[in-house]
Coordinates of C-alpha atoms in Angstrom, one line a residue:
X1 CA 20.9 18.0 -6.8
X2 CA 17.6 18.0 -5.3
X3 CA 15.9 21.1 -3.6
X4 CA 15.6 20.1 -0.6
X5 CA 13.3 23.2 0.1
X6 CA 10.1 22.6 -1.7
X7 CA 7.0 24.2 -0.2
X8 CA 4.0 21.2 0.4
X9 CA 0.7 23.3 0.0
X10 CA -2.3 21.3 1.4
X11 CA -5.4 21.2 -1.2
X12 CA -8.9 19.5 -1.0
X13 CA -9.6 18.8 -4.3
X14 CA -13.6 18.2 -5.7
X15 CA -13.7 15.2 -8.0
X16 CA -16.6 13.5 -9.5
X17 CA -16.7 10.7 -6.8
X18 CA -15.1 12.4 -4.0
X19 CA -13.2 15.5 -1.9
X20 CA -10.0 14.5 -1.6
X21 CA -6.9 16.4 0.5
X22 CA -3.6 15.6 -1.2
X23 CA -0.2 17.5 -0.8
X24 CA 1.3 19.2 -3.6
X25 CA 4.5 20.4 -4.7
X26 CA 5.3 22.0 -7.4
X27 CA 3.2 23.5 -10.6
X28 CA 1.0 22.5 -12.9
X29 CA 3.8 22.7 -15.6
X30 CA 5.7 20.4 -14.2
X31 CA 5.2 16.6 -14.7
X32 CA 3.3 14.7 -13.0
X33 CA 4.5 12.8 -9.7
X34 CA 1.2 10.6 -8.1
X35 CA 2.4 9.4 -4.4
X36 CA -0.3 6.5 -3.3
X37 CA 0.2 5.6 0.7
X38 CA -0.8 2.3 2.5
X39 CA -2.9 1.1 5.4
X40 CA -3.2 3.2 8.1
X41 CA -1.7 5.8 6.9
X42 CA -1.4 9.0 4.6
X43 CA -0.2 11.0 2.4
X44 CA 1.5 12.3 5.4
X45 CA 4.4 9.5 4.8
X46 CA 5.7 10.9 1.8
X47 CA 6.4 14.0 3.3
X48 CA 10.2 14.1 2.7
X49 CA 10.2 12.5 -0.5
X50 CA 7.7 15.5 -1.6
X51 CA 9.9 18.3 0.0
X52 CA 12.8 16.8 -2.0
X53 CA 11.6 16.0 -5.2
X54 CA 13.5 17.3 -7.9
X55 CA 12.4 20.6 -9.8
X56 CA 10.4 19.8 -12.8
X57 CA 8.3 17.5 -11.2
X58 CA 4.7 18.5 -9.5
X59 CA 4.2 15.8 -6.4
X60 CA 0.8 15.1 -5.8
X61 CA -0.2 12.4 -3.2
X62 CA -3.4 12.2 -1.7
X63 CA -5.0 10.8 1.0
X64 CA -6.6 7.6 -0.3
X65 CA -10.9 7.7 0.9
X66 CA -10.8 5.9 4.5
X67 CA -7.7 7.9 6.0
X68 CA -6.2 11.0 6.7
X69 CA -8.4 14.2 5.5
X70 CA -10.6 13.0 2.5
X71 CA -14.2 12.9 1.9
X72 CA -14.7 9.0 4.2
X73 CA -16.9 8.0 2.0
X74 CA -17.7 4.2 2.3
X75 CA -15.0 1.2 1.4
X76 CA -16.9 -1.2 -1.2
X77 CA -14.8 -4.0 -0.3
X78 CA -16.7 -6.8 -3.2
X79 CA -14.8 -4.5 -6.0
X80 CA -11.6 -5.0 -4.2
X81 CA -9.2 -2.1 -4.6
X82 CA -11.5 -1.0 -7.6
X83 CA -12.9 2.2 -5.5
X84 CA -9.7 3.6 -5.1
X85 CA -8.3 3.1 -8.5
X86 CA -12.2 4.8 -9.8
X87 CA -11.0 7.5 -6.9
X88 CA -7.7 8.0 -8.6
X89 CA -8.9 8.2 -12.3
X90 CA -11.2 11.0 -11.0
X91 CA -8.9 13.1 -9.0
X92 CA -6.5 12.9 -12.7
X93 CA -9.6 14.3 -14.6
X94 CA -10.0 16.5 -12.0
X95 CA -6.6 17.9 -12.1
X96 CA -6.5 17.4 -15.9
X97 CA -3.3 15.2 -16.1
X98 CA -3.4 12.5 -19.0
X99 CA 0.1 10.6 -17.9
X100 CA 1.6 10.5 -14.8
X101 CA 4.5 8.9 -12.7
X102 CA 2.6 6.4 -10.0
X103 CA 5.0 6.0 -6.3
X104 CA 2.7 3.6 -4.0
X105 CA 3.6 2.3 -1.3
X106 CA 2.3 -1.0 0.5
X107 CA -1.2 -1.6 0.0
X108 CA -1.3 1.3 -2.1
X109 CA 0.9 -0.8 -4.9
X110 CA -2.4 -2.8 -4.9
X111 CA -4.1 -0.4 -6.0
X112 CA -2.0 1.4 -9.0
X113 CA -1.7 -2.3 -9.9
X114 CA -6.0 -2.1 -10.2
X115 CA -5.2 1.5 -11.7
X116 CA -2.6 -0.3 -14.5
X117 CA -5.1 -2.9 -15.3
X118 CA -7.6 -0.1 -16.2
X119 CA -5.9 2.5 -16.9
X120 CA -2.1 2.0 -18.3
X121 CA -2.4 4.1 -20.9
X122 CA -2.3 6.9 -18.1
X123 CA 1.1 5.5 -16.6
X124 CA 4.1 6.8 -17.6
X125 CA 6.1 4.7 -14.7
X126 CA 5.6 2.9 -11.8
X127 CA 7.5 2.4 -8.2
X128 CA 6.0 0.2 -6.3
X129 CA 7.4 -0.2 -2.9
X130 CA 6.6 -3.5 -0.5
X131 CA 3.5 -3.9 -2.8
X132 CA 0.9 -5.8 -1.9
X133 CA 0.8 -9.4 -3.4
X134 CA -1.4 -9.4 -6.6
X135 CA -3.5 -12.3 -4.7
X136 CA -4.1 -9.8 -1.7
X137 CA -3.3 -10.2 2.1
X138 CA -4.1 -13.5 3.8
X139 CA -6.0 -17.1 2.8
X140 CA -3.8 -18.2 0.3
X141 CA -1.5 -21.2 -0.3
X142 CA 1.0 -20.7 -3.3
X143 CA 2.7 -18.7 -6.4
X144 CA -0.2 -19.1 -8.3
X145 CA -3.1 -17.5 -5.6
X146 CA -5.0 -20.7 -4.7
X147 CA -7.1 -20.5 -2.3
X148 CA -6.6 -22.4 1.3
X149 CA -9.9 -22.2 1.6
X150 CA -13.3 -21.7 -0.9
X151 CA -14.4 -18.7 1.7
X152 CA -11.0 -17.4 1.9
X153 CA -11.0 -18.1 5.6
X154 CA -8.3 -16.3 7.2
X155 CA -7.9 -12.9 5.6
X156 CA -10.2 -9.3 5.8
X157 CA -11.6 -6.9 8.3
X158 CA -11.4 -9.8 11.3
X159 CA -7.6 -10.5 11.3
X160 CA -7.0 -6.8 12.6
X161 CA -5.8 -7.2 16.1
X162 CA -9.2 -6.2 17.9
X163 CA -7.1 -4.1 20.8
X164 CA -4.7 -2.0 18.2
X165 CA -8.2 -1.1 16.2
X166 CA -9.9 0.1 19.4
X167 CA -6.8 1.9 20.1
X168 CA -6.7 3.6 16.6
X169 CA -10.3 4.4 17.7
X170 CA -9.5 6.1 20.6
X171 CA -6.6 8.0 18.9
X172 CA -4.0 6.6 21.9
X173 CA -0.8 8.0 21.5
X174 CA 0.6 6.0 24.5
X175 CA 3.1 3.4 25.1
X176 CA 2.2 1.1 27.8
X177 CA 1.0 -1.4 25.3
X178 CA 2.5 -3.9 22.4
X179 CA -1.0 -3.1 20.2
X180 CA -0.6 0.4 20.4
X181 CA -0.5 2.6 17.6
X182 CA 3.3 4.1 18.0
X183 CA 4.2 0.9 18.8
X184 CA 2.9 -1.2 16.5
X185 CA 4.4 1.6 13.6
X186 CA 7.9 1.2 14.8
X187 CA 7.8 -2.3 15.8
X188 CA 6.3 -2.8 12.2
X189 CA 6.2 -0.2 9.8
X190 CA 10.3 0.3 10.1
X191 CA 12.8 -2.6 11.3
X192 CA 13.7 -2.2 14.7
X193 CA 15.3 -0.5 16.2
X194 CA 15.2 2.4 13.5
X195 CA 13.1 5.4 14.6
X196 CA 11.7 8.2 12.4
X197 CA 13.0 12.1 13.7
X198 CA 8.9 12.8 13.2
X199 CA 7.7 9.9 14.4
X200 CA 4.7 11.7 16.3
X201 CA 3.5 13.2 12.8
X202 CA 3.4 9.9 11.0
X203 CA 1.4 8.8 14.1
X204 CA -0.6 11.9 13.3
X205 CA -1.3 10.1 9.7
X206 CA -2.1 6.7 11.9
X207 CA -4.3 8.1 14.1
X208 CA -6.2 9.9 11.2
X209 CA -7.5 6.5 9.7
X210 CA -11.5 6.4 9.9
X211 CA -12.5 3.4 11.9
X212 CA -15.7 1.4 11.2
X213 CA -16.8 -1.7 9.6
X214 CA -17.4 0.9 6.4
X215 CA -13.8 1.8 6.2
X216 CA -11.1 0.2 8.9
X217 CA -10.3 -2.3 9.0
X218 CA -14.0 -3.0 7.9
X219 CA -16.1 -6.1 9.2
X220 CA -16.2 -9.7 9.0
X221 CA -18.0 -13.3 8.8
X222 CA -17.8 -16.3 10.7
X223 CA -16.7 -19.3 8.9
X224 CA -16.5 -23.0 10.3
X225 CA -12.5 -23.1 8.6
X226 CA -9.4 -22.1 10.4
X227 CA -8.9 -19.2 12.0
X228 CA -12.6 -19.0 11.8
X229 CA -13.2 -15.4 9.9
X230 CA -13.8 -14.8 6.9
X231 CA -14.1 -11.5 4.6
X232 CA -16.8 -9.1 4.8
X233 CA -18.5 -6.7 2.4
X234 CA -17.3 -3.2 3.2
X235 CA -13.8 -1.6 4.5
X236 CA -9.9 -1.6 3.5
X237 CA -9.1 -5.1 5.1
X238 CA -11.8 -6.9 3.1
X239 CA -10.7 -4.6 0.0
X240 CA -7.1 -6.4 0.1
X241 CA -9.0 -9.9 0.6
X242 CA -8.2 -12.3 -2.5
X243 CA -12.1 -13.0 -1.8
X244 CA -12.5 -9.8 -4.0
X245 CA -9.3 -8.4 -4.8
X246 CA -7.3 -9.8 -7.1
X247 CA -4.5 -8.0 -9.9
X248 CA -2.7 -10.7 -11.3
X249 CA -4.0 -9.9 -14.7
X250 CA -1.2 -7.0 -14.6
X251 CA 0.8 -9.7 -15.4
X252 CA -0.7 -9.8 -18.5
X253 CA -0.6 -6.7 -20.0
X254 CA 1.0 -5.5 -23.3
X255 CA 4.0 -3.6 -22.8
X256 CA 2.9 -2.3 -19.8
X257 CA 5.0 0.7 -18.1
X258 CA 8.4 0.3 -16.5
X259 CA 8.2 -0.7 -12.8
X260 CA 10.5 -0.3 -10.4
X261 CA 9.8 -2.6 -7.3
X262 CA 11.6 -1.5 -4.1
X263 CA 11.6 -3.9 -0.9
X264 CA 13.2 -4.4 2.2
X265 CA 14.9 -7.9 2.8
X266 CA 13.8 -7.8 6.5
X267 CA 10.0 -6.9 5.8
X268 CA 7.8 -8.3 8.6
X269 CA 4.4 -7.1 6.6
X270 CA 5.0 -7.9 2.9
X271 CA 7.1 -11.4 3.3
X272 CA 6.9 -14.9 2.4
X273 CA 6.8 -15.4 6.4
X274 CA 4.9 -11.9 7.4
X275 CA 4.2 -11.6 11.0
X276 CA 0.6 -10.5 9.9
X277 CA -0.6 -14.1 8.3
X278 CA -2.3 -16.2 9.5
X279 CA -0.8 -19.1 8.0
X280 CA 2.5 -18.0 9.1
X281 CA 1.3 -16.9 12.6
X282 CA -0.3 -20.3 13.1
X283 CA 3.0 -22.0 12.0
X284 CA 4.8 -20.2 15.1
X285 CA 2.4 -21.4 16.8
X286 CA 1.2 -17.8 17.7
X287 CA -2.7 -18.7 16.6
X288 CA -4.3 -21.7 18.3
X289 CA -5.6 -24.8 16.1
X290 CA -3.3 -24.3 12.7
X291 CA -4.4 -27.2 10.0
X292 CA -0.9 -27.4 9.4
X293 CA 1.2 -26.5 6.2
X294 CA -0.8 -29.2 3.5
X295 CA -3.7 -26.9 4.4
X296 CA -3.1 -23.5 5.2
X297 CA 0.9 -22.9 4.5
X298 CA 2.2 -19.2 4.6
X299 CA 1.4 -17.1 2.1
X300 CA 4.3 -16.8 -0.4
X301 CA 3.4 -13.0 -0.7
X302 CA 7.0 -11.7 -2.7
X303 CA 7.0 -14.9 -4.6
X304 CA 3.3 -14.1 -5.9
X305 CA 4.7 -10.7 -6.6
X306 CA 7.8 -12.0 -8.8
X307 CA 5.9 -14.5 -10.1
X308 CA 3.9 -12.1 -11.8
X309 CA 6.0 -9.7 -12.8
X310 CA 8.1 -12.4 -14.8
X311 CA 5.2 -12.6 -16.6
X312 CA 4.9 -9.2 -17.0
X313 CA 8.0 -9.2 -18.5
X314 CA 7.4 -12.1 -20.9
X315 CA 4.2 -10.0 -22.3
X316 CA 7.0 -7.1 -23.1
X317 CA 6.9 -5.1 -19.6
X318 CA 10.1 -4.0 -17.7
X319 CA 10.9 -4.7 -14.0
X320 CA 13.6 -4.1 -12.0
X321 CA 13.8 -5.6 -8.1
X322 CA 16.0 -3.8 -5.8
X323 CA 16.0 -5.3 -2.1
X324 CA 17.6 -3.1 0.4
X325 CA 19.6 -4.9 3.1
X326 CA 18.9 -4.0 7.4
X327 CA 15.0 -2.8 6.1
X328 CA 12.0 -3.5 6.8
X329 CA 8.4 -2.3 5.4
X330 CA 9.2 1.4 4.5
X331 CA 12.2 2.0 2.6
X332 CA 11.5 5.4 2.1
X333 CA 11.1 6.2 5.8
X334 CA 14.2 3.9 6.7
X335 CA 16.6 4.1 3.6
X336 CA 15.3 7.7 2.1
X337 CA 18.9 8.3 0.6
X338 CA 18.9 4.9 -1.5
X339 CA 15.4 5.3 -2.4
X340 CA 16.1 9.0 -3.5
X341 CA 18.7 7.0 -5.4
X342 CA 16.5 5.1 -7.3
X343 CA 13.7 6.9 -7.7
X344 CA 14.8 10.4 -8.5
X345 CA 16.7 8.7 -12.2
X346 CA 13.5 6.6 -12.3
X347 CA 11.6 9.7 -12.6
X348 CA 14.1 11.0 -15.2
X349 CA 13.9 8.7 -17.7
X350 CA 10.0 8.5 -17.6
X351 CA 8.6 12.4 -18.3
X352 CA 7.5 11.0 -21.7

């Protein structure tokens, strides 16, 4: 059974690139456990999952550069989630671990998928849980990652709602709007009507994201096609824009590492019809002017996912896909029991 008593000790850690805070249980004789978090947020949401990992495993998840405590060193958006996976291979060297265990979350699944192309040799396992389509977040059409439009139009630093970034900014912890920060996590983050017994220290994590166009959600261009934004340069937005970020060459590789894909069937972020596309917001009719679905259809963001991973699989990989029923972004917040259910064997059978 797990020990549900494991001490998290906080530790800024120098690495060749950056300073980066991560929490850490366990020793460095234990295997190696790397948590990767999301988009606005931290290393703060695996809490729980740290204090209860099993013995025998060290948990080390750090807060990715652009959010919570690390060194907020610019985003460098045009080598798509390619900063953070450099950031990750340096804070292994840093820590001397050749193989680890890799549990990302969200956006974060975009970037161990980066950090498998690179660097599979490294991975001993991976969970990936609501990962970020290999063809990014916003602007395209189908299973294969075609573009709606040539400037990707409709994804990056400009589709953050402008009022929940100012409020990020302004660290508001209040209530009395739908953009703000608390709300926006529990309307979002979890499926309603679910709230977390520490909600106010994952908004702690929320509130801690660096806002700028450097880091989030990062800036934008004008473009003369639908919604009329396209990706910019620099920050986390435009990092995830399939202008620059792109990972469905993991789908290619050689007998790659186990991977364990964790959803939630009721996921209003990662989804075929995600209430944070533009394609899909446009078919509701929520965004003004929508070209209609022969040129700019939802994004068909967990059928890019599968759609890759079968071909993982062809190229020798293993994949498993558990959906959990009532859930929405964050299984491991909502469903920590199942997940602990999964994950903990996962972790078992992989400390080769």
């Amino acid at each position: 059974m797990a020990d549900t008593s494991r001490k998290i000790e906080i530790r800024d850690i120098p690495t060749k690139r950056l300073r980066m805070r991560a929490r850490v249980v366990g020793s460095e004789q234990d295997f190696p456990v790397i948590f990767v978090h999301g988009n606005c947020s931290s290393s703060a949401f695996f809490e729980t999952l740290l204090k209860t990992l099993p013995q025998g495993f060290q948990g080390i998840a750090p807060d990715m550069r652009g959010f919570g405590h690390t060194e907020p060193k610019t985003i460098d958006a045009t080598r798509g989630m390619r900063d953070f996976s450099d950031d990750l291979a340096a804070l292994m060297e840093a820590l001397s671990l050749k193989r680890a265990v890799f549990v990302a979350h969200s956006a974060g699944a975009g970037i161990v998928m980066q950090f498998a192309i690179e660097h599979a040799e490294k991975m001993a396992g991976i969970v990936m849980e609501a990962p970020l389509s290999p063809y990014g977040f916003g602007g395209t059409r189908d299973v294969d990652g075609t573009p709606c439009w040539a400037d990707f139009a409709g994804s990056g630093g400009g589709t953050a709602n402008p009022d929940f970034v100012q409020r990020l900014k302004a660290k508001d912890r209040g209530t009395e709007s739908q953009t703000s920060p608390l709300n926006v996590m529990n309307a979002f983050y979890v499926k309603p009507p679910f709230r977390h017994p520490d909600e106010q220290a994952l908004l702690d994590s929320v509130l801690d994201t660096h806002v700028s166009d450097e880091l989030y959600p990062g800036g934008m261009t004008k473009s003369e096609n639908w919604p009329g934004i396209a990706p910019g340069p620099t920050g986390m937005n435009n990092a995830m824009a399939p202008a620059f970020y792109n990972t469905s060459a993991f789908g290619s590789l050689r007998n790659g590492p186990d991977v364990l894909w964790i959803r939630g069937a009721d996921d209003a972020i990662v989804s075929d019809t995600s209430l944070f596309d533009f394609g899909y917001l446009g078919k509701l009719g929520a965004v003004p002017g929508w070209p209609g679905d022969d040129k700019y259809p939802p994004q068909p963001m967990v059928s890019q996912t599968r759609k890759v991973m079968e071909r993982y699989a062809a190229n020798g990989g293993r994949y498993r896909e558990v959906v959990l029923p009532d859930t929405g972004h964050s299984p491991h917040l909502e469903k920590l029991a199942e997940v602990q259910a999964l994950l903990f064997p996962f972790l078992q059978e992989h400390t080769r």
